mmCIF file of C-alpha atoms in Angstrom:
data_model
loop_
_atom_site.group_PDB
_atom_site.id
_atom_site.type_symbol
_atom_site.label_atom_id
_atom_site.label_comp_id
_atom_site.label_asym_id
_atom_site.label_seq_id
_atom_site.Cartn_x
_atom_site.Cartn_y
_atom_site.Cartn_z
ATOM 1 C CA MET A 1 76.427 109.379 107.442
ATOM 2 C CA LYS A 2 76.524 107.042 104.174
ATOM 3 C CA CYS A 3 79.040 106.929 101.443
ATOM 4 C CA LYS A 4 78.989 104.867 98.406
ATOM 5 C CA THR A 5 82.473 103.542 97.396
ATOM 6 C CA LYS A 6 84.469 100.563 96.849
ATOM 7 C CA ALA A 7 87.152 101.716 99.394
ATOM 8 C CA SER A 8 86.251 102.065 102.862
ATOM 9 C CA PHE A 9 89.156 104.556 103.558
ATOM 10 C CA LYS A 10 87.438 106.967 101.037
ATOM 11 C CA ALA A 11 84.301 106.698 103.489
ATOM 12 C CA ILE A 12 86.462 107.372 106.380
ATOM 13 C CA GLN A 13 88.097 110.261 104.697
ATOM 14 C CA LYS A 14 84.578 111.951 103.818
ATOM 15 C CA ALA A 15 83.127 111.267 107.081
ATOM 16 C CA LEU A 16 86.153 112.732 109.183
ATOM 17 C CA ASN A 17 87.261 115.331 106.666
ATOM 18 C CA ILE A 18 90.666 113.900 106.446
ATOM 19 C CA ASP A 19 93.153 116.203 104.706
ATOM 20 C CA LYS A 20 95.652 113.773 103.164
ATOM 21 C CA VAL A 21 95.153 109.999 102.319
ATOM 22 C CA VAL A 22 97.953 107.475 101.491
ATOM 23 C CA VAL A 23 97.234 104.299 100.022
ATOM 24 C CA TYR A 24 99.554 101.191 100.402
ATOM 25 C CA ALA A 25 99.150 98.857 97.671
ATOM 26 C CA GLY A 26 100.770 95.339 97.106
ATOM 27 C CA LEU A 27 103.437 94.760 94.102
ATOM 28 C CA SER A 28 101.493 91.417 93.955
ATOM 29 C CA LEU A 29 98.953 93.380 91.998
ATOM 30 C CA CYS A 30 101.231 93.598 88.992
ATOM 31 C CA LYS A 31 100.065 91.577 85.977
ATOM 32 C CA ASP A 32 102.506 92.108 83.296
ATOM 33 C CA THR A 33 105.747 90.847 84.478
ATOM 34 C CA SER A 34 107.284 90.378 81.173
ATOM 35 C CA LYS A 35 108.784 93.776 81.180
ATOM 36 C CA PRO A 36 111.646 94.615 78.706
ATOM 37 C CA ASP A 37 113.881 95.859 81.029
ATOM 38 C CA GLN A 38 114.183 93.848 83.999
ATOM 39 C CA SER A 39 116.734 96.215 85.688
ATOM 40 C CA SER A 40 113.788 98.602 86.383
ATOM 41 C CA LEU A 41 111.296 95.754 87.067
ATOM 42 C CA TYR A 42 110.279 96.996 90.585
ATOM 43 C CA LEU A 43 109.500 100.598 89.261
ATOM 44 C CA GLU A 44 107.790 99.406 86.060
ATOM 45 C CA CYS A 45 105.461 97.047 88.276
ATOM 46 C CA SER A 46 104.823 100.003 90.936
ATOM 47 C CA ASN A 47 103.710 102.317 88.139
ATOM 48 C CA GLU A 48 101.391 99.606 86.723
ATOM 49 C CA VAL A 49 99.752 98.833 90.217
ATOM 50 C CA LYS A 50 99.220 102.539 90.823
ATOM 51 C CA ARG A 51 97.397 102.905 87.607
ATOM 52 C CA ILE A 52 95.258 99.622 88.244
ATOM 53 C CA VAL A 53 94.511 100.976 91.952
ATOM 54 C CA GLU A 54 93.686 104.523 90.887
ATOM 55 C CA LYS A 55 91.444 103.539 88.241
ATOM 56 C CA GLU A 56 89.555 100.698 90.176
ATOM 57 C CA LEU A 57 89.156 102.806 93.167
ATOM 58 C CA GLN A 58 88.443 106.111 91.230
ATOM 59 C CA LEU A 59 90.812 107.860 93.152
ATOM 60 C CA GLN A 60 91.810 111.681 92.791
ATOM 61 C CA GLY A 61 94.578 113.155 94.790
ATOM 62 C CA GLU A 62 95.322 110.304 96.970
ATOM 63 C CA ASP A 63 98.890 109.098 97.248
ATOM 64 C CA VAL A 64 99.286 105.332 96.018
ATOM 65 C CA LEU A 65 102.427 103.745 97.461
ATOM 66 C CA VAL A 66 103.371 100.266 96.036
ATOM 67 C CA ALA A 67 105.012 98.152 98.795
ATOM 68 C CA PRO A 68 107.121 95.107 98.593
ATOM 69 C CA ASN A 69 104.354 92.488 99.596
ATOM 70 C CA VAL A 70 104.514 88.803 99.238
ATOM 71 C CA PHE A 71 101.687 86.608 97.705
ATOM 72 C CA GLY A 72 101.675 82.823 97.348
ATOM 73 C CA ASN A 73 103.964 81.632 94.467
ATOM 74 C CA LYS A 74 103.309 84.797 92.406
ATOM 75 C CA VAL A 75 105.706 87.162 94.639
ATOM 76 C CA ARG A 76 107.982 86.340 97.210
ATOM 77 C CA GLN A 77 111.185 87.388 99.074
ATOM 78 C CA VAL A 78 114.564 85.360 98.603
ATOM 79 C CA ASP A 79 114.504 84.516 102.137
ATOM 80 C CA GLY A 80 110.968 83.608 102.304
ATOM 81 C CA LYS A 81 110.004 86.310 104.704
ATOM 82 C CA THR A 82 107.818 89.548 104.636
ATOM 83 C CA THR A 83 110.423 91.892 106.384
ATOM 84 C CA LEU A 84 110.653 94.270 103.253
ATOM 85 C CA TYR A 85 106.988 95.128 103.548
ATOM 86 C CA PHE A 86 107.158 95.996 107.082
ATOM 87 C CA ASN A 87 110.306 98.297 106.801
ATOM 88 C CA TYR A 88 108.839 99.772 103.613
ATOM 89 C CA VAL A 89 105.728 101.054 105.186
ATOM 90 C CA TYR A 90 107.482 102.148 108.494
ATOM 91 C CA TYR A 91 110.081 104.199 106.609
ATOM 92 C CA ASN A 92 107.788 105.938 104.291
ATOM 93 C CA SER A 93 105.212 106.313 106.872
ATOM 94 C CA LEU A 94 107.851 108.290 108.923
ATOM 95 C CA LYS A 95 108.686 110.458 105.939
ATOM 96 C CA ILE A 96 105.186 111.251 105.120
ATOM 97 C CA LEU A 97 104.339 112.286 108.663
ATOM 98 C CA GLU A 98 107.569 114.482 108.957
ATOM 99 C CA GLU A 99 106.666 116.281 105.603
ATOM 100 C CA ASN A 100 102.971 116.870 106.595
ATOM 101 C CA ASN A 101 103.223 117.537 110.360
ATOM 102 C CA PRO A 102 99.697 116.096 111.070
ATOM 103 C CA ASP A 103 98.177 116.072 114.683
ATOM 104 C CA GLU A 104 96.206 113.042 113.797
ATOM 105 C CA VAL A 105 96.921 109.672 112.237
ATOM 106 C CA TYR A 106 94.015 107.472 110.919
ATOM 107 C CA ILE A 107 94.617 103.806 109.749
ATOM 108 C CA ASP A 108 92.155 101.772 108.047
ATOM 109 C CA ILE A 109 92.630 98.043 108.470
ATOM 110 C CA THR A 110 89.733 96.763 106.654
ATOM 111 C CA HIS A 111 90.094 93.185 105.440
ATOM 112 C CA GLY A 112 92.751 92.884 108.353
ATOM 113 C CA VAL A 113 92.648 89.022 108.116
ATOM 114 C CA ASN A 114 95.397 89.430 105.576
ATOM 115 C CA TYR A 115 98.935 89.934 107.037
ATOM 116 C CA MET A 116 99.517 93.281 105.276
ATOM 117 C CA PRO A 117 97.211 95.512 107.180
ATOM 118 C CA LEU A 118 98.414 93.702 110.273
ATOM 119 C CA LEU A 119 102.002 94.473 109.655
ATOM 120 C CA ALA A 120 101.298 97.822 108.086
ATOM 121 C CA THR A 121 99.391 98.953 111.478
ATOM 122 C CA GLU A 122 102.527 98.012 113.625
ATOM 123 C CA ALA A 123 104.826 99.755 111.142
ATOM 124 C CA ILE A 124 102.850 102.883 110.958
ATOM 125 C CA LYS A 125 102.408 103.078 114.862
ATOM 126 C CA LEU A 126 106.276 102.722 115.157
ATOM 127 C CA ALA A 127 106.655 105.548 112.695
ATOM 128 C CA SER A 128 104.064 107.621 114.486
ATOM 129 C CA TYR A 129 105.855 107.368 117.908
ATOM 130 C CA VAL A 130 109.134 108.457 116.128
ATOM 131 C CA TYR A 131 107.330 111.220 114.757
ATOM 132 C CA ALA A 132 105.627 112.484 117.979
ATOM 133 C CA ILE A 133 108.805 112.712 119.998
ATOM 134 C CA ASP A 134 108.753 116.253 119.739
ATOM 135 C CA LYS A 135 105.029 116.674 119.582
ATOM 136 C CA LYS A 136 102.959 117.698 122.625
ATOM 137 C CA ASN A 137 99.976 115.301 121.429
ATOM 138 C CA LEU A 138 99.331 112.868 118.391
ATOM 139 C CA THR A 139 96.203 110.903 118.146
ATOM 140 C CA ILE A 140 96.157 107.597 116.596
ATOM 141 C CA ARG A 141 92.891 106.083 115.396
ATOM 142 C CA ILE A 142 92.314 102.613 113.717
ATOM 143 C CA TYR A 143 89.058 101.925 111.764
ATOM 144 C CA ASN A 144 87.698 98.693 110.296
ATOM 145 C CA SER A 145 84.836 97.895 108.087
ATOM 146 C CA GLU A 146 82.393 94.957 108.371
ATOM 147 C CA PRO A 147 83.341 92.171 106.027
ATOM 148 C CA VAL A 148 81.929 92.188 102.431
ATOM 149 C CA ILE A 149 79.553 89.300 102.043
ATOM 150 C CA GLY A 150 79.027 87.745 98.692
ATOM 151 C CA LYS A 151 77.381 90.271 96.225
ATOM 152 C CA SER A 152 75.700 92.313 98.873
ATOM 153 C CA GLU A 153 75.892 96.088 98.209
ATOM 154 C CA GLY A 154 75.656 96.627 102.010
ATOM 155 C CA PRO A 155 75.583 98.832 103.667
ATOM 156 C CA TYR A 156 78.646 98.074 105.608
ATOM 157 C CA HIS A 157 79.205 99.724 108.963
ATOM 158 C CA ILE A 158 82.797 101.189 109.872
ATOM 159 C CA SER A 159 83.776 101.087 113.401
ATOM 160 C CA LYS A 160 86.692 102.712 115.291
ATOM 161 C CA VAL A 161 88.432 99.696 116.945
ATOM 162 C CA PHE A 162 91.436 101.583 118.663
ATOM 163 C CA GLU A 163 92.481 105.206 119.675
ATOM 164 C CA GLU A 164 95.502 106.143 121.408
ATOM 165 C CA LYS A 165 96.671 109.725 122.753
ATOM 166 C CA VAL A 166 100.610 109.840 122.153
ATOM 167 C CA ASN A 167 102.976 112.182 123.953
ATOM 168 C CA THR A 168 106.634 112.435 124.303
ATOM 169 C CA ARG A 169 106.911 109.986 127.148
ATOM 170 C CA ILE A 170 104.420 107.146 125.588
ATOM 171 C CA SER A 171 106.532 107.505 122.232
ATOM 172 C CA LEU A 172 110.035 106.908 124.165
ATOM 173 C CA LEU A 173 108.670 103.699 125.958
ATOM 174 C CA ALA A 174 107.351 102.453 122.740
ATOM 175 C CA VAL A 175 110.551 103.099 120.852
ATOM 176 C CA LEU A 176 112.738 101.873 123.678
ATOM 177 C CA THR A 177 110.782 98.656 124.696
ATOM 178 C CA PRO A 178 112.006 96.278 121.862
ATOM 179 C CA PHE A 179 115.619 96.956 123.186
ATOM 180 C CA LEU A 180 114.914 95.797 126.592
ATOM 181 C CA GLN A 181 114.106 92.148 125.203
ATOM 182 C CA SER A 182 116.552 89.545 124.744
ATOM 183 C CA ASN A 183 115.899 88.556 121.262
ATOM 184 C CA ILE A 184 116.419 92.016 119.931
ATOM 185 C CA LYS A 185 119.461 92.524 121.969
ATOM 186 C CA ASN A 186 120.934 89.273 120.325
ATOM 187 C CA LEU A 187 119.835 90.297 116.792
ATOM 188 C CA ILE A 188 121.499 93.786 117.120
ATOM 189 C CA ILE A 189 124.745 92.408 118.484
ATOM 190 C CA ASN A 190 125.220 89.427 116.365
ATOM 191 C CA LYS A 191 123.946 90.395 113.024
ATOM 192 C CA LEU A 192 122.670 94.102 112.444
ATOM 193 C CA SER A 193 125.946 95.553 114.050
ATOM 194 C CA LYS A 194 127.909 93.462 111.690
ATOM 195 C CA GLU A 195 126.051 94.766 108.458
ATOM 196 C CA LEU A 196 126.303 98.412 109.605
ATOM 197 C CA LYS A 197 129.081 100.949 110.505
ATOM 198 C CA CYS A 198 127.594 100.786 114.108
ATOM 199 C CA ASP A 199 129.698 100.009 117.359
ATOM 200 C CA LYS A 200 127.826 97.138 118.760
ATOM 201 C CA GLU A 201 128.665 98.325 122.155
ATOM 202 C CA LEU A 202 127.021 101.511 121.730
ATOM 203 C CA ILE A 203 123.496 100.659 120.643
ATOM 204 C CA LEU A 204 121.978 99.083 123.819
ATOM 205 C CA PRO A 205 123.948 101.182 126.238
ATOM 206 C CA SER A 206 122.495 104.237 124.161
ATOM 207 C CA ALA A 207 118.995 102.842 124.599
ATOM 208 C CA ASN A 208 119.502 101.931 128.457
ATOM 209 C CA ALA A 209 120.947 105.683 128.845
ATOM 210 C CA LEU A 210 117.698 107.089 127.226
ATOM 211 C CA PHE A 211 115.652 104.826 129.479
ATOM 212 C CA SER A 212 117.411 105.905 132.550
ATOM 213 C CA GLY A 213 117.837 109.584 131.754
ATOM 214 C CA ILE A 214 121.483 109.417 131.610
ATOM 215 C CA PHE A 215 121.893 112.115 128.845
ATOM 216 C CA LEU A 216 125.347 112.904 129.779
ATOM 217 C CA PHE A 217 126.274 109.476 128.097
ATOM 218 C CA LEU A 218 124.370 110.291 124.860
ATOM 219 C CA LEU A 219 125.950 113.710 124.427
ATOM 220 C CA MET A 220 129.103 112.255 125.049
ATOM 221 C CA ASN A 221 128.877 109.652 122.475
ATOM 222 C CA LYS A 222 126.913 112.008 120.039
ATOM 223 C CA ASN A 223 129.300 111.709 116.976
ATOM 224 C CA GLU A 224 129.175 107.874 117.155
ATOM 225 C CA ILE A 225 125.442 107.847 117.343
ATOM 226 C CA MET A 226 125.182 110.242 114.473
ATOM 227 C CA LYS A 227 127.563 107.976 112.605
ATOM 228 C CA CYS A 228 125.414 105.034 113.291
ATOM 229 C CA MET A 229 122.338 106.752 112.107
ATOM 230 C CA GLU A 230 123.733 107.612 109.041
ATOM 231 C CA SER A 231 124.708 104.045 108.333
ATOM 232 C CA VAL A 232 121.398 102.720 109.195
ATOM 233 C CA GLU A 233 119.605 105.714 107.054
ATOM 234 C CA GLN A 234 121.870 104.490 103.964
ATOM 235 C CA ARG A 235 120.791 100.593 104.407
ATOM 236 C CA ILE A 236 117.102 101.375 104.687
ATOM 237 C CA LYS A 237 116.461 104.279 102.180
ATOM 238 C CA VAL A 238 116.601 102.004 99.222
ATOM 239 C CA LEU A 239 112.812 101.318 100.202
ATOM 240 C CA ASP A 240 112.226 105.438 99.740
ATOM 241 C CA TYR A 241 109.131 105.607 97.720
ATOM 242 C CA GLY A 242 110.407 108.453 95.973
ATOM 243 C CA GLN A 243 113.423 106.646 94.610
ATOM 244 C CA PRO A 244 113.124 103.031 95.344
ATOM 245 C CA SER A 245 116.005 100.798 94.481
ATOM 246 C CA ILE A 246 114.561 97.359 95.455
ATOM 247 C CA ASN A 247 116.206 94.525 93.739
ATOM 248 C CA LEU A 248 113.225 92.652 92.000
ATOM 249 C CA ALA A 249 113.883 89.683 89.587
ATOM 250 C CA LEU A 250 111.653 87.358 87.557
ATOM 251 C CA GLU A 251 112.450 83.735 88.077
ATOM 252 C CA GLY A 252 110.306 81.668 85.911
ATOM 253 C CA THR A 253 106.851 83.014 86.635
ATOM 254 C CA THR A 254 107.866 84.196 90.089
ATOM 255 C CA LEU A 255 108.698 87.734 91.163
ATOM 256 C CA VAL A 256 111.563 87.531 93.663
ATOM 257 C CA TYR A 257 112.723 90.421 96.064
ATOM 258 C CA LYS A 258 116.442 89.733 96.238
ATOM 259 C CA ASP A 259 117.016 92.263 99.074
ATOM 260 C CA LYS A 260 117.304 90.992 102.617
ATOM 261 C CA MET A 261 116.089 93.201 105.472
ATOM 262 C CA ASP A 262 115.309 92.283 109.175
ATOM 263 C CA ILE A 263 112.424 94.115 110.539
ATOM 264 C CA GLU A 264 114.531 94.973 113.535
ATOM 265 C CA LEU A 265 116.070 97.402 111.172
ATOM 266 C CA SER A 266 113.250 99.526 111.448
ATOM 267 C CA TYR A 267 113.319 99.311 115.380
ATOM 268 C CA LEU A 268 117.078 100.323 115.252
ATOM 269 C CA HIS A 269 116.379 103.207 112.931
ATOM 270 C CA ALA A 270 113.354 104.226 115.043
ATOM 271 C CA LEU A 271 115.958 104.401 118.035
ATOM 272 C CA LEU A 272 118.584 106.146 116.308
ATOM 273 C CA LYS A 273 116.163 108.664 114.771
ATOM 274 C CA VAL A 274 114.878 109.500 118.265
ATOM 275 C CA LEU A 275 118.331 109.807 119.593
ATOM 276 C CA SER A 276 119.415 112.157 116.726
ATOM 277 C CA LYS A 277 116.198 114.285 117.431
ATOM 278 C CA ILE A 278 117.052 114.459 120.978
ATOM 279 C CA ILE A 279 120.762 115.306 120.989
ATOM 280 C CA GLY A 280 121.546 116.338 117.378
ATOM 281 C CA SER A 281 121.241 120.047 117.875
ATOM 282 C CA ARG A 282 123.147 119.829 121.134
ATOM 283 C CA LYS A 283 126.830 121.120 121.319
ATOM 284 C CA VAL A 284 129.759 119.143 122.917
ATOM 285 C CA GLU A 285 132.989 121.026 123.010
ATOM 286 C CA GLU A 286 136.261 119.550 124.344
ATOM 287 C CA ASN A 287 134.298 117.002 126.057
ATOM 288 C CA CYS A 288 132.348 119.262 128.051
ATOM 289 C CA VAL A 289 128.471 119.233 128.524
ATOM 290 C CA LYS A 290 126.325 121.918 129.989
ATOM 291 C CA LEU A 291 124.393 121.042 132.918
ATOM 292 C CA SER A 292 121.727 123.341 131.358
ATOM 293 C CA ASP A 293 121.674 120.994 128.438
ATOM 294 C CA ILE A 294 121.091 117.933 130.616
ATOM 295 C CA ARG A 295 118.491 119.524 132.673
ATOM 296 C CA ASP A 296 116.485 120.774 129.476
ATOM 297 C CA LEU A 297 116.781 117.154 128.023
ATOM 298 C CA THR A 298 115.773 115.600 131.352
ATOM 299 C CA GLU A 299 112.652 117.668 131.617
ATOM 300 C CA LYS A 300 111.573 116.992 128.048
ATOM 301 C CA TYR A 301 112.596 113.491 127.500
ATOM 302 C CA TYR A 302 111.972 111.497 130.899
ATOM 303 C CA THR A 303 110.424 108.043 130.722
ATOM 304 C CA SER A 304 109.337 108.301 134.466
ATOM 305 C CA GLU A 305 108.596 110.690 137.053
ATOM 306 C CA LEU A 306 111.308 108.901 139.434
ATOM 307 C CA ILE A 307 113.887 109.246 136.895
ATOM 308 C CA ARG A 308 113.082 112.639 136.270
ATOM 309 C CA SER A 309 113.225 113.628 139.962
ATOM 310 C CA ALA A 310 116.424 111.566 140.566
ATOM 311 C CA VAL A 311 118.382 113.219 137.711
ATOM 312 C CA LEU A 312 117.136 116.734 138.325
ATOM 313 C CA ASN A 313 118.022 116.359 142.017
ATOM 314 C CA GLU A 314 121.628 115.288 140.963
ATOM 315 C CA ILE A 315 121.852 118.404 138.641
ATOM 316 C CA ASP A 316 120.792 120.853 141.625
ATOM 317 C CA LYS A 317 123.684 119.219 143.681
ATOM 318 C CA LEU A 318 126.230 119.837 141.191
ATOM 319 C CA GLU A 319 124.977 123.354 140.535
ATOM 320 C CA GLY A 320 125.072 124.071 144.443
ATOM 321 C CA ASN A 321 128.752 123.099 144.397
ATOM 322 C CA ARG A 322 129.763 124.535 141.144
ATOM 323 C CA ASP A 323 132.317 126.647 142.886
ATOM 324 C CA LYS A 324 134.195 123.435 144.150
ATOM 325 C CA LEU A 325 134.284 121.884 140.824
ATOM 326 C CA THR A 326 137.722 120.811 139.383
ATOM 327 C CA SER A 327 138.927 118.941 136.440
ATOM 328 C CA GLU A 328 139.073 115.924 138.528
ATOM 329 C CA PRO A 329 136.152 113.394 138.897
ATOM 330 C CA GLU A 330 134.658 114.054 142.467
ATOM 331 C CA ILE A 331 131.445 112.884 144.268
ATOM 332 C CA PHE A 332 129.522 115.256 146.297
ATOM 333 C CA SER A 333 127.246 113.813 148.563
#
């Protein structure tokens, strides 16, 4: 079908009958930086960008979120990175997914040579994996339009360039994979854990326990895991599009984000969010865990059939020796 529009996502929305559209715009579109109140500079620039985008693209009903992007000498991050943008898109995408509970996620990466669609795609996929932990299936589809050439009015063809059917197992592996890499391990141990109220000796073992199906470890450390989750949430929620508190300053003619935030904070938030979904509602009383809880968690959140079979086999052995159990640790062969 054909659709005359300045925005490829509008054509995709019409062709596929998409219920909700969220547009990520960059703060670099802000033109008037001589705001009277510098303390609310980010909010005022955000509102200006929303008006520009809505008017230019003739939007009606779409949500426009203004992300902290960087652009040449006009807008930059104080440490010279683009990490705020990634974290902003991840955190708010997860919030929107959980609020709207969709079965499908569509991503338009038109003009993807720019770093913004590329980073946004990875951030939205990470958010989708976290969201999909308790869903039977979620489909992620990515679309891209032909490049606009000169003053040609087209038509420009839009193609589906990627599709993934996501389930709990795929989501778990996607969230856990970064924690199996040495560079992520070193960053979390040496840097992030110092900034947050998290036991650095707990994060990586928790990731390994989830990967290996050792739910007993996760349940026994539930309180510390949830405390760490709260600390990470407090740190990253300054990016919440509902009440952003990003520190933006005007230095000469350059807008500078004063906040520093590693991309890996999103990975850590994703892990802890998944852990909180898995163990958050489970009760641990007097250092006791129910075998039925471990069995249930194993059947729902296994990363491989081998691990699932091994853990369930051990549970069967314990249940078969229930009358022999004592308060002292004992190995049953």
